[in-house]
Coordinates of C-alpha atoms and ligand atoms in Angstrom, one line a residue:
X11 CA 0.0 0.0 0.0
X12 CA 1.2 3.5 -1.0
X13 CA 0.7 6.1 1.9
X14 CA -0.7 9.3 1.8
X15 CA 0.9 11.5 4.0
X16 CA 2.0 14.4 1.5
X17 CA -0.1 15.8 -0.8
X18 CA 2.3 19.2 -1.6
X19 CA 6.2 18.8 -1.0
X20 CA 6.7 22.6 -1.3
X21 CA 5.3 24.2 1.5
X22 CA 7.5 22.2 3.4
X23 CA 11.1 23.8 2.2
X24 CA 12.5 26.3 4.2
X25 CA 12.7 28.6 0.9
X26 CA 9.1 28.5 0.6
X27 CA 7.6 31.9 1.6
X28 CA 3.7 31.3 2.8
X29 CA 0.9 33.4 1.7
X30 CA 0.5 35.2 5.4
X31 CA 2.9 35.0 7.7
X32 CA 1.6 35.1 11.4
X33 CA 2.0 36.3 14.7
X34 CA 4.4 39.2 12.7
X35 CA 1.5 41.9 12.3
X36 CA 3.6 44.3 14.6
X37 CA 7.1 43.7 13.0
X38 CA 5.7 44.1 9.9
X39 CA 4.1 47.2 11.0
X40 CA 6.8 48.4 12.4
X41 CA 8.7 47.9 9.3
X42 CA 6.0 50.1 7.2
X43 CA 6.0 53.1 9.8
X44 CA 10.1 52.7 10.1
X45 CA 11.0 52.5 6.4
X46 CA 8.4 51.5 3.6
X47 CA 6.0 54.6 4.2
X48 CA 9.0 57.4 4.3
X49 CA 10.3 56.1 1.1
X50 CA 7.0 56.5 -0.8
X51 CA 7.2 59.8 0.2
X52 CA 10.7 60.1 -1.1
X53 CA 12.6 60.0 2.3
X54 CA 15.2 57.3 2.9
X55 CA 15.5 56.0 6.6
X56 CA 17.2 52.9 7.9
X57 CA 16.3 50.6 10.4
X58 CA 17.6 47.0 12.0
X59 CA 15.8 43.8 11.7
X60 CA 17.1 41.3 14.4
X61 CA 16.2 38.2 15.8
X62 CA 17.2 34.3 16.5
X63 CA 17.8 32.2 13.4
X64 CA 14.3 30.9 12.3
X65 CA 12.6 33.8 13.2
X66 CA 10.9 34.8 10.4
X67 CA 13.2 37.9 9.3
X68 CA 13.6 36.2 6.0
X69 CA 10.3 35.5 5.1
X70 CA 8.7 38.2 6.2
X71 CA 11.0 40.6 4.4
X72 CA 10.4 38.5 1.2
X73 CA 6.9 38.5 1.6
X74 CA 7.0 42.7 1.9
X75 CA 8.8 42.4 -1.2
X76 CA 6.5 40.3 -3.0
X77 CA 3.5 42.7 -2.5
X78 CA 5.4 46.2 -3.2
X79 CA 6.0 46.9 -7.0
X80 CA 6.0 51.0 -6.6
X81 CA 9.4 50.3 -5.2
X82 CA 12.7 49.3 -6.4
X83 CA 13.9 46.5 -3.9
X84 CA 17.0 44.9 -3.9
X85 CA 17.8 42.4 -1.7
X86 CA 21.4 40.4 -0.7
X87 CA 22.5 38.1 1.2
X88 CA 25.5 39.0 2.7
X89 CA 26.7 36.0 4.7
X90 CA 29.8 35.4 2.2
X91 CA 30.3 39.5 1.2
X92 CA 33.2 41.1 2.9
X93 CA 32.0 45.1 3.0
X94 CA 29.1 46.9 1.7
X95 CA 30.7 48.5 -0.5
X96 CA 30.2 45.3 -2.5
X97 CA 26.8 45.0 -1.9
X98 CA 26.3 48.8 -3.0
X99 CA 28.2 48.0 -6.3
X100 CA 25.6 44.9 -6.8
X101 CA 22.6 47.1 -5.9
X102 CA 23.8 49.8 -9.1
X103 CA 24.3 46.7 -11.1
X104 CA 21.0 45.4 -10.5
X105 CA 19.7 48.8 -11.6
X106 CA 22.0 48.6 -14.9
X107 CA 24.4 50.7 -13.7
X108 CA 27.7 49.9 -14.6
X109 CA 30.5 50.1 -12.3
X110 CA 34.4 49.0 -13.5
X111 CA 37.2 49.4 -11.1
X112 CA 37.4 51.1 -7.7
X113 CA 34.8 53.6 -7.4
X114 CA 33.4 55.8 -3.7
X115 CA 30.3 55.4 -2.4
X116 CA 29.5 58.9 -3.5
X117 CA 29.7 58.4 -7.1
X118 CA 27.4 55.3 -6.7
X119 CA 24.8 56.9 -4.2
X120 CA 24.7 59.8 -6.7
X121 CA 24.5 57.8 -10.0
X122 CA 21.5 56.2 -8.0
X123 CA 19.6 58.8 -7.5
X124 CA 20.3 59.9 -11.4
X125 CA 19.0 57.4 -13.1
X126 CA 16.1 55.7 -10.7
X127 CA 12.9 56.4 -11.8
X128 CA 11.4 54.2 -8.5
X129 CA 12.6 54.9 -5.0
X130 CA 14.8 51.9 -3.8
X131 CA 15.0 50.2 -1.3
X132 CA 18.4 48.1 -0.5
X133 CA 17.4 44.7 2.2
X134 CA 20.7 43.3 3.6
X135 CA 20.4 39.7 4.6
X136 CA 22.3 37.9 7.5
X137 CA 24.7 41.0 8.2
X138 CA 26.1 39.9 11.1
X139 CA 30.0 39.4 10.4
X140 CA 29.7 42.0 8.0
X141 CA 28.5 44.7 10.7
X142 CA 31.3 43.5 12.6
X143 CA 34.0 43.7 9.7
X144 CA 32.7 47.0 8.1
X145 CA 31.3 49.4 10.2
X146 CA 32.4 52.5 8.3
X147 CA 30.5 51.0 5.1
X148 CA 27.3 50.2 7.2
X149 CA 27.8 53.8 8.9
X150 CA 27.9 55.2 5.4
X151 CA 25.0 53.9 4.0
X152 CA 22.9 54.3 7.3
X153 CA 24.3 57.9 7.1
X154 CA 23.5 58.3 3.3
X155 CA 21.0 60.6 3.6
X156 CA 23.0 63.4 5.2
X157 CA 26.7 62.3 3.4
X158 CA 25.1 62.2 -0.4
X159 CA 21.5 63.3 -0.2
X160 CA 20.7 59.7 -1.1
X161 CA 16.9 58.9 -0.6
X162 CA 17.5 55.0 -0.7
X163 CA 15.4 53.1 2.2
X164 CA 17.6 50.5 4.1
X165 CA 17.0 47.2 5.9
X166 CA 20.0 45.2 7.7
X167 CA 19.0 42.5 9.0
X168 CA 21.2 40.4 11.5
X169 CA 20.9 37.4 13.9
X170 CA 21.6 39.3 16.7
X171 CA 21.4 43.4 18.4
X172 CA 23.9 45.0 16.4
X173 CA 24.4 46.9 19.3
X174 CA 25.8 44.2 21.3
X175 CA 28.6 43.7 18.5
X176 CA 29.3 47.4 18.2
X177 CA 31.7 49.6 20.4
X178 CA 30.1 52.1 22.4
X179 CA 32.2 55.0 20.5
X180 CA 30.6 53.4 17.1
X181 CA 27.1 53.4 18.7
X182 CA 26.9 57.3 19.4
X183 CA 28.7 57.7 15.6
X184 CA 25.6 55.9 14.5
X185 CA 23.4 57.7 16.5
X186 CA 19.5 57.1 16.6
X187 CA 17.9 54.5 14.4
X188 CA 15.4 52.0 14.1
X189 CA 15.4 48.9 15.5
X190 CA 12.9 46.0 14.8
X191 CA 13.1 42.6 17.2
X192 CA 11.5 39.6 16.1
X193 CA 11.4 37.5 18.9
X194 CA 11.5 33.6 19.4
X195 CA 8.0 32.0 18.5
X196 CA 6.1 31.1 21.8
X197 CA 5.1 27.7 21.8
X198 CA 1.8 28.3 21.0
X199 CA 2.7 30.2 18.2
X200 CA 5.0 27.4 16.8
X201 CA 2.0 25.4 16.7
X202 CA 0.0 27.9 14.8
X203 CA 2.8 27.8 12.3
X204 CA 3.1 24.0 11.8
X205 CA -0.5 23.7 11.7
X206 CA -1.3 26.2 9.0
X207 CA 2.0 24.4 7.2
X208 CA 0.5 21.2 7.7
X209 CA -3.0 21.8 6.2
X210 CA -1.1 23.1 2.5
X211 CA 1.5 19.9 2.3
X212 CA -0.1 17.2 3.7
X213 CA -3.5 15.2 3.1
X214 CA -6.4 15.4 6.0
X215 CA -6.3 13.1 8.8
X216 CA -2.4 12.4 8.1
X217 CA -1.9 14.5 11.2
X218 CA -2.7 14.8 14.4
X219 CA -2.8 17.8 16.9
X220 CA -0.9 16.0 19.2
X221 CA 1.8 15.8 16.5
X222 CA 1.6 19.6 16.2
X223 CA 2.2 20.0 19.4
X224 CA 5.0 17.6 19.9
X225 CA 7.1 19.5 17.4
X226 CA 5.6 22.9 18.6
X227 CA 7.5 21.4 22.2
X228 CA 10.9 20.4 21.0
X229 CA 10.9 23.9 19.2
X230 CA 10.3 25.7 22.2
X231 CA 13.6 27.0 23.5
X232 CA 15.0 27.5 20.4
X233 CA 11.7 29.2 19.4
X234 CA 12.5 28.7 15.8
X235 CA 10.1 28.0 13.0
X236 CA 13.0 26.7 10.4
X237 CA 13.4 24.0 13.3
X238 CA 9.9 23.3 13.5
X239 CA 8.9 23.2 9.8
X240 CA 11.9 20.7 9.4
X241 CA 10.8 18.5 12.3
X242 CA 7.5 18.4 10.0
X243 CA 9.0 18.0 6.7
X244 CA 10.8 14.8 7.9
X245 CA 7.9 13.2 10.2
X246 CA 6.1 13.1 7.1
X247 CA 8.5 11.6 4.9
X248 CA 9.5 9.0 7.6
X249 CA 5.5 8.4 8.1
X250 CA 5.4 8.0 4.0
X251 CA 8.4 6.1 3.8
X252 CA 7.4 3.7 6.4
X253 CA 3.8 3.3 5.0
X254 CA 1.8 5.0 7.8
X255 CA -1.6 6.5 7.7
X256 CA -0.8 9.3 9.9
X257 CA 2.2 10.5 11.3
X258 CA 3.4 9.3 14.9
X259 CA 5.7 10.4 17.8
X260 CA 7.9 8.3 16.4
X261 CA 8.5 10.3 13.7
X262 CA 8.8 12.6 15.4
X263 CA 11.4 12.1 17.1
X264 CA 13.3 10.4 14.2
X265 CA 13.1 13.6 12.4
X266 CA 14.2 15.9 15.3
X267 CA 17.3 13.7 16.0
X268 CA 18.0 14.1 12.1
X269 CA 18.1 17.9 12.1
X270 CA 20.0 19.1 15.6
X271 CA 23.7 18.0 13.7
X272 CA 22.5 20.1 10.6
X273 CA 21.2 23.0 13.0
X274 CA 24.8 23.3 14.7
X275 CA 26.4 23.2 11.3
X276 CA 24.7 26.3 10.2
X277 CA 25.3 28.2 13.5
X278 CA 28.5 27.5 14.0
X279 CA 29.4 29.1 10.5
X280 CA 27.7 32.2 12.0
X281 CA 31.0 32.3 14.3
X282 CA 34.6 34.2 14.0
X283 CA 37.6 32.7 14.6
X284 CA 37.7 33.9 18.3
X285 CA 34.5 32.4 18.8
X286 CA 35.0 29.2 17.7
X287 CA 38.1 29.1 19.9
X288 CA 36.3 30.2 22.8
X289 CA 33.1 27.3 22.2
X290 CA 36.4 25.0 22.1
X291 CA 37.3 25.5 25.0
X292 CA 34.0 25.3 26.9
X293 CA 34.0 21.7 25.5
X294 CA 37.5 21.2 26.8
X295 CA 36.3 22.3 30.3
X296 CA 33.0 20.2 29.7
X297 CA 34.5 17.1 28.4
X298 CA 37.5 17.3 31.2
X299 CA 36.1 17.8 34.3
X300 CA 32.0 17.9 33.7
X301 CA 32.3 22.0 34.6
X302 CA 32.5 25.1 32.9
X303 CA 33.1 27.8 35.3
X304 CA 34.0 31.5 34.3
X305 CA 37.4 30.9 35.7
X306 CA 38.5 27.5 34.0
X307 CA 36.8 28.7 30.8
X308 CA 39.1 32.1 30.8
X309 CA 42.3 30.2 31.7
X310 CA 41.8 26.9 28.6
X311 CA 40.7 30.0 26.0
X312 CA 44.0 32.1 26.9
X313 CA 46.0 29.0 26.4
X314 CA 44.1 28.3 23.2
X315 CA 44.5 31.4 21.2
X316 CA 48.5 31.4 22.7
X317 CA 48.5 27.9 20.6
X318 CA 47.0 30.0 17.6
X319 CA 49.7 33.4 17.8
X320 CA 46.4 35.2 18.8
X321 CA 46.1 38.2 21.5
X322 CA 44.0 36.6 24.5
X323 CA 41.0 39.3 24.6
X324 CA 39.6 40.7 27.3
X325 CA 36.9 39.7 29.5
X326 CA 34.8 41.9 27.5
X327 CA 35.0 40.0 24.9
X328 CA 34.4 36.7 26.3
X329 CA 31.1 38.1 28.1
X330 CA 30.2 39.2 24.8
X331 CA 30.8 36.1 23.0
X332 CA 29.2 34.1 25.3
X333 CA 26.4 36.4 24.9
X334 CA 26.3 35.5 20.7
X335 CA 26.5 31.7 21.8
X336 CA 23.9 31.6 24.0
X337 CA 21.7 33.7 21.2
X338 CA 22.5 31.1 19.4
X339 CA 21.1 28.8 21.5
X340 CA 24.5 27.0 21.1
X341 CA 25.0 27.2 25.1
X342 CA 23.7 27.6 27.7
X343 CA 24.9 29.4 31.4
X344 CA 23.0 28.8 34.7
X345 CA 23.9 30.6 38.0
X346 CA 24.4 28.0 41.0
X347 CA 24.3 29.3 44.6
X348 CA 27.0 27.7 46.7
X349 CA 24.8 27.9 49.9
X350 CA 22.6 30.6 51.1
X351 CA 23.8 33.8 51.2
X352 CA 27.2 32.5 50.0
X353 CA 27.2 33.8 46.5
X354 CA 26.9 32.5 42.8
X355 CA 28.5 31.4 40.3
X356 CA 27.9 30.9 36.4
X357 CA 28.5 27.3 34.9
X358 CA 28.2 27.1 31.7
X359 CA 26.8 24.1 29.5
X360 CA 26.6 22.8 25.7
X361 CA 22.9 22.6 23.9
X362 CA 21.4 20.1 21.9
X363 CA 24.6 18.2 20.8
X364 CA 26.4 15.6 22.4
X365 CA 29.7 17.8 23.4
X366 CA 32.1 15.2 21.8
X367 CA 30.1 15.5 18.5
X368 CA 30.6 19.4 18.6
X369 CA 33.9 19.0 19.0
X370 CA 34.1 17.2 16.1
X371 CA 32.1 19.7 14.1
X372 CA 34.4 22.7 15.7
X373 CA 37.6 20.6 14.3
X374 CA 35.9 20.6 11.0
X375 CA 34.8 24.3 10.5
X376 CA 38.2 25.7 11.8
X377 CA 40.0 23.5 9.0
X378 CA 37.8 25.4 6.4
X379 CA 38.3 29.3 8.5
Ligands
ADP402 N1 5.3 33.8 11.1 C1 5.5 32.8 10.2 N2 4.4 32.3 9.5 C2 4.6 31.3 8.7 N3 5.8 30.7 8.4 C3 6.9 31.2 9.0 C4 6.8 32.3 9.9 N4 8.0 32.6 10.4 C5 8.9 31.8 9.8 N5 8.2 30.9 9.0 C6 8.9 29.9 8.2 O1 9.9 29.4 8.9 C7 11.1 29.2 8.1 C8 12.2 30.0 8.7 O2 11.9 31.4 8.6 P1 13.0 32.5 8.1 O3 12.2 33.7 7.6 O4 13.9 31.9 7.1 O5 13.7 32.8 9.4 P2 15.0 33.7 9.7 O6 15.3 34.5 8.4 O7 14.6 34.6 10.8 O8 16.1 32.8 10.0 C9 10.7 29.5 6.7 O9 10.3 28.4 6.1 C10 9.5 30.4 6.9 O10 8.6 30.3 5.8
MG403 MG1 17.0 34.5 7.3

């Protein structure tokens, strides 16, 4: 007997962008009042999108662009693109401007405005490491406006609060601006978002709501719809595959034990060198001795960049790393009392993964930085 679990493959791809994209009526607001409205009226503004992988920054940016045609958009992804002066040279080019050679952002904000006969907008996709690389580039464009007279509307969007990767000195260079969280899904609204899923790609009755919510619970703490729409993209080929009627906790679980490897993959890329180095060693403290403390963490990371001919930063920098890896859900810290009134202490522990098997995946990703 063939089953019938899926009826449409596509809705269950994380490149498919749905019709309506729930529980984001504010950001999407927000992202209207901020930048869409001012640009029909000729006036460019900026503004930050942020928010944990799986968020919904991606599709709901895609979805603004699929229902605006009075506007130029251009959108890039910018996880491989070292400065935005790049991604301004692809943005002319996409408008048939061409650019040979060096040229200043002046002379391509200014040809811009020359030839468009559309206001433009310019979305810049997973910006992290670029904000961190180039911040006189990202201060230029945010500053267009005033530097060139440029009316072009822009969106960065980034996995975390660029803030929180930013010096305080660049911060007040910046000055005022927009910024647009997009929090972790609830639980409840994970469900919403697997169910309506469901009911496009698979047949009726090959799901239950129990199922929803299973998946809608494993996503919780990561609060991340990617995670959940792959949980139900491989119950339901595991529930075809094995000739079910309806899909089962057991696929369920199947498929969430198939996608955690792949999910620490694709975060760990997110990382810079540093970082990686510093995740190292809280698996070196974990896989040691079974703790993490601040102090053994700070001592194996200063003999670990000494091995790599690398400057041991600060304690500001490894609060603020730890920060990044615990937004990326990646780890996790817990304060522990030693006794009443005796003080705490943070320990710090590894998510998801079985440590020895992130180890493995550090090993691999620093082969390839
Ligand atoms: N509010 C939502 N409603 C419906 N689908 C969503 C919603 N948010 C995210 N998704 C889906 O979840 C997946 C991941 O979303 P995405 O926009 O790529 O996240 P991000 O860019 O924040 O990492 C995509 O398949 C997307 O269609
Ligand atoms: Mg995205």
């Amino acid at each position: 007997m063939i089953s019938k679990i899926i009826r449409d493959p596509e809705p269950l791809e994380t490149f498919f962008i749905p019709e309506k994209i729930i529980h984001r009526e504010k950001q999407i607001r927000d992202i209207f009042t901020s930048v869409i409205l001012p640009l029909k009226n000729g006036i460019g503004s900026s503004a930050f999108v942020y928010g944990q992988s799986g968020t919904g920054k991606t599709a709901t940016m895609k979805r603004i662009m699929g229902s605006e045609d009075e506007i130029h958009i251009f959108y890039e992804n910018a996880i491989s693109i070292s400065s935005f002066k790049k991604v301004m040279g692809d943005l002319a080019y996409s408008m048939g401007i061409s650019i040979e050679g060096k040229f200043s952002y002046e002379s391509v904000f200014r040809s811009i405005e020359r030839i468009r006969n559309k206001n433009v907008l310019l979305i810049v996709d997973e910006s992290l490491n670029l904000i961190r690389k180039d911040f006189e580039g990202l201060y230029t464009i945010m500053r267009a406006g005033e530097l060139f007279g440029s009316s072009i509307g822009t969106i960065i969007i980034s996995l975390d609060n660029p803030a929180l990767h930013l010096t305080a000195a660049d911060m007040r260079k910046l000055g005022v601006f927009n910024e647009i969280k997009f929090d972790k899904y609830t639980i409840d609204q994970l469900g919403d978002i697997v169910r309506s899923r469901a009911e496009i790609s698979l047949y009726p009755g090959s799901f239950k709501e129990d199922t929803i919510i299973q998946i809608a619970q494993l996503c919780e703490r990561s609060g991340s719809a990617r995670m959940a729409i792959e949980i139900l993209q491989k119950s339901a080929f595991s529930a075809q595959y094995g000739g079910s009627e309806c899909i089962d906790a057991e696929d369920v679980r199947a498929a969430s034990a198939m996608i955690n490897p792949f999910i620490t993959e694709s975060k760990l890329m997110e990382l810079d060198f540093r970082e990686i180095l510093l995740l190292q060693s809280v698996c070196q403290n974990l896989m040691d001795g079974g703790d993490c403390t601040m102090e053994s963490l700070t001592k194996t990371f200063s003999m670990n960049t000494e091995i790599h001919g690398i400057k041991t930063p600060d304690t500001a920098f490894i609060y603020r790393s730890i920060r990044h890896l615990e937004t990326l859900d990646i780890i996790e810290s817990r304060l522990e009392s030693f006794g009443p009134g005796m003080g705490v202490r943070k320990k710090l522990y590894v998510n998801d993964v079985p440590v020895e098997v992130l180890m493995e995946k550090i090993k691999e990703i620093s082969g390839r930085l």
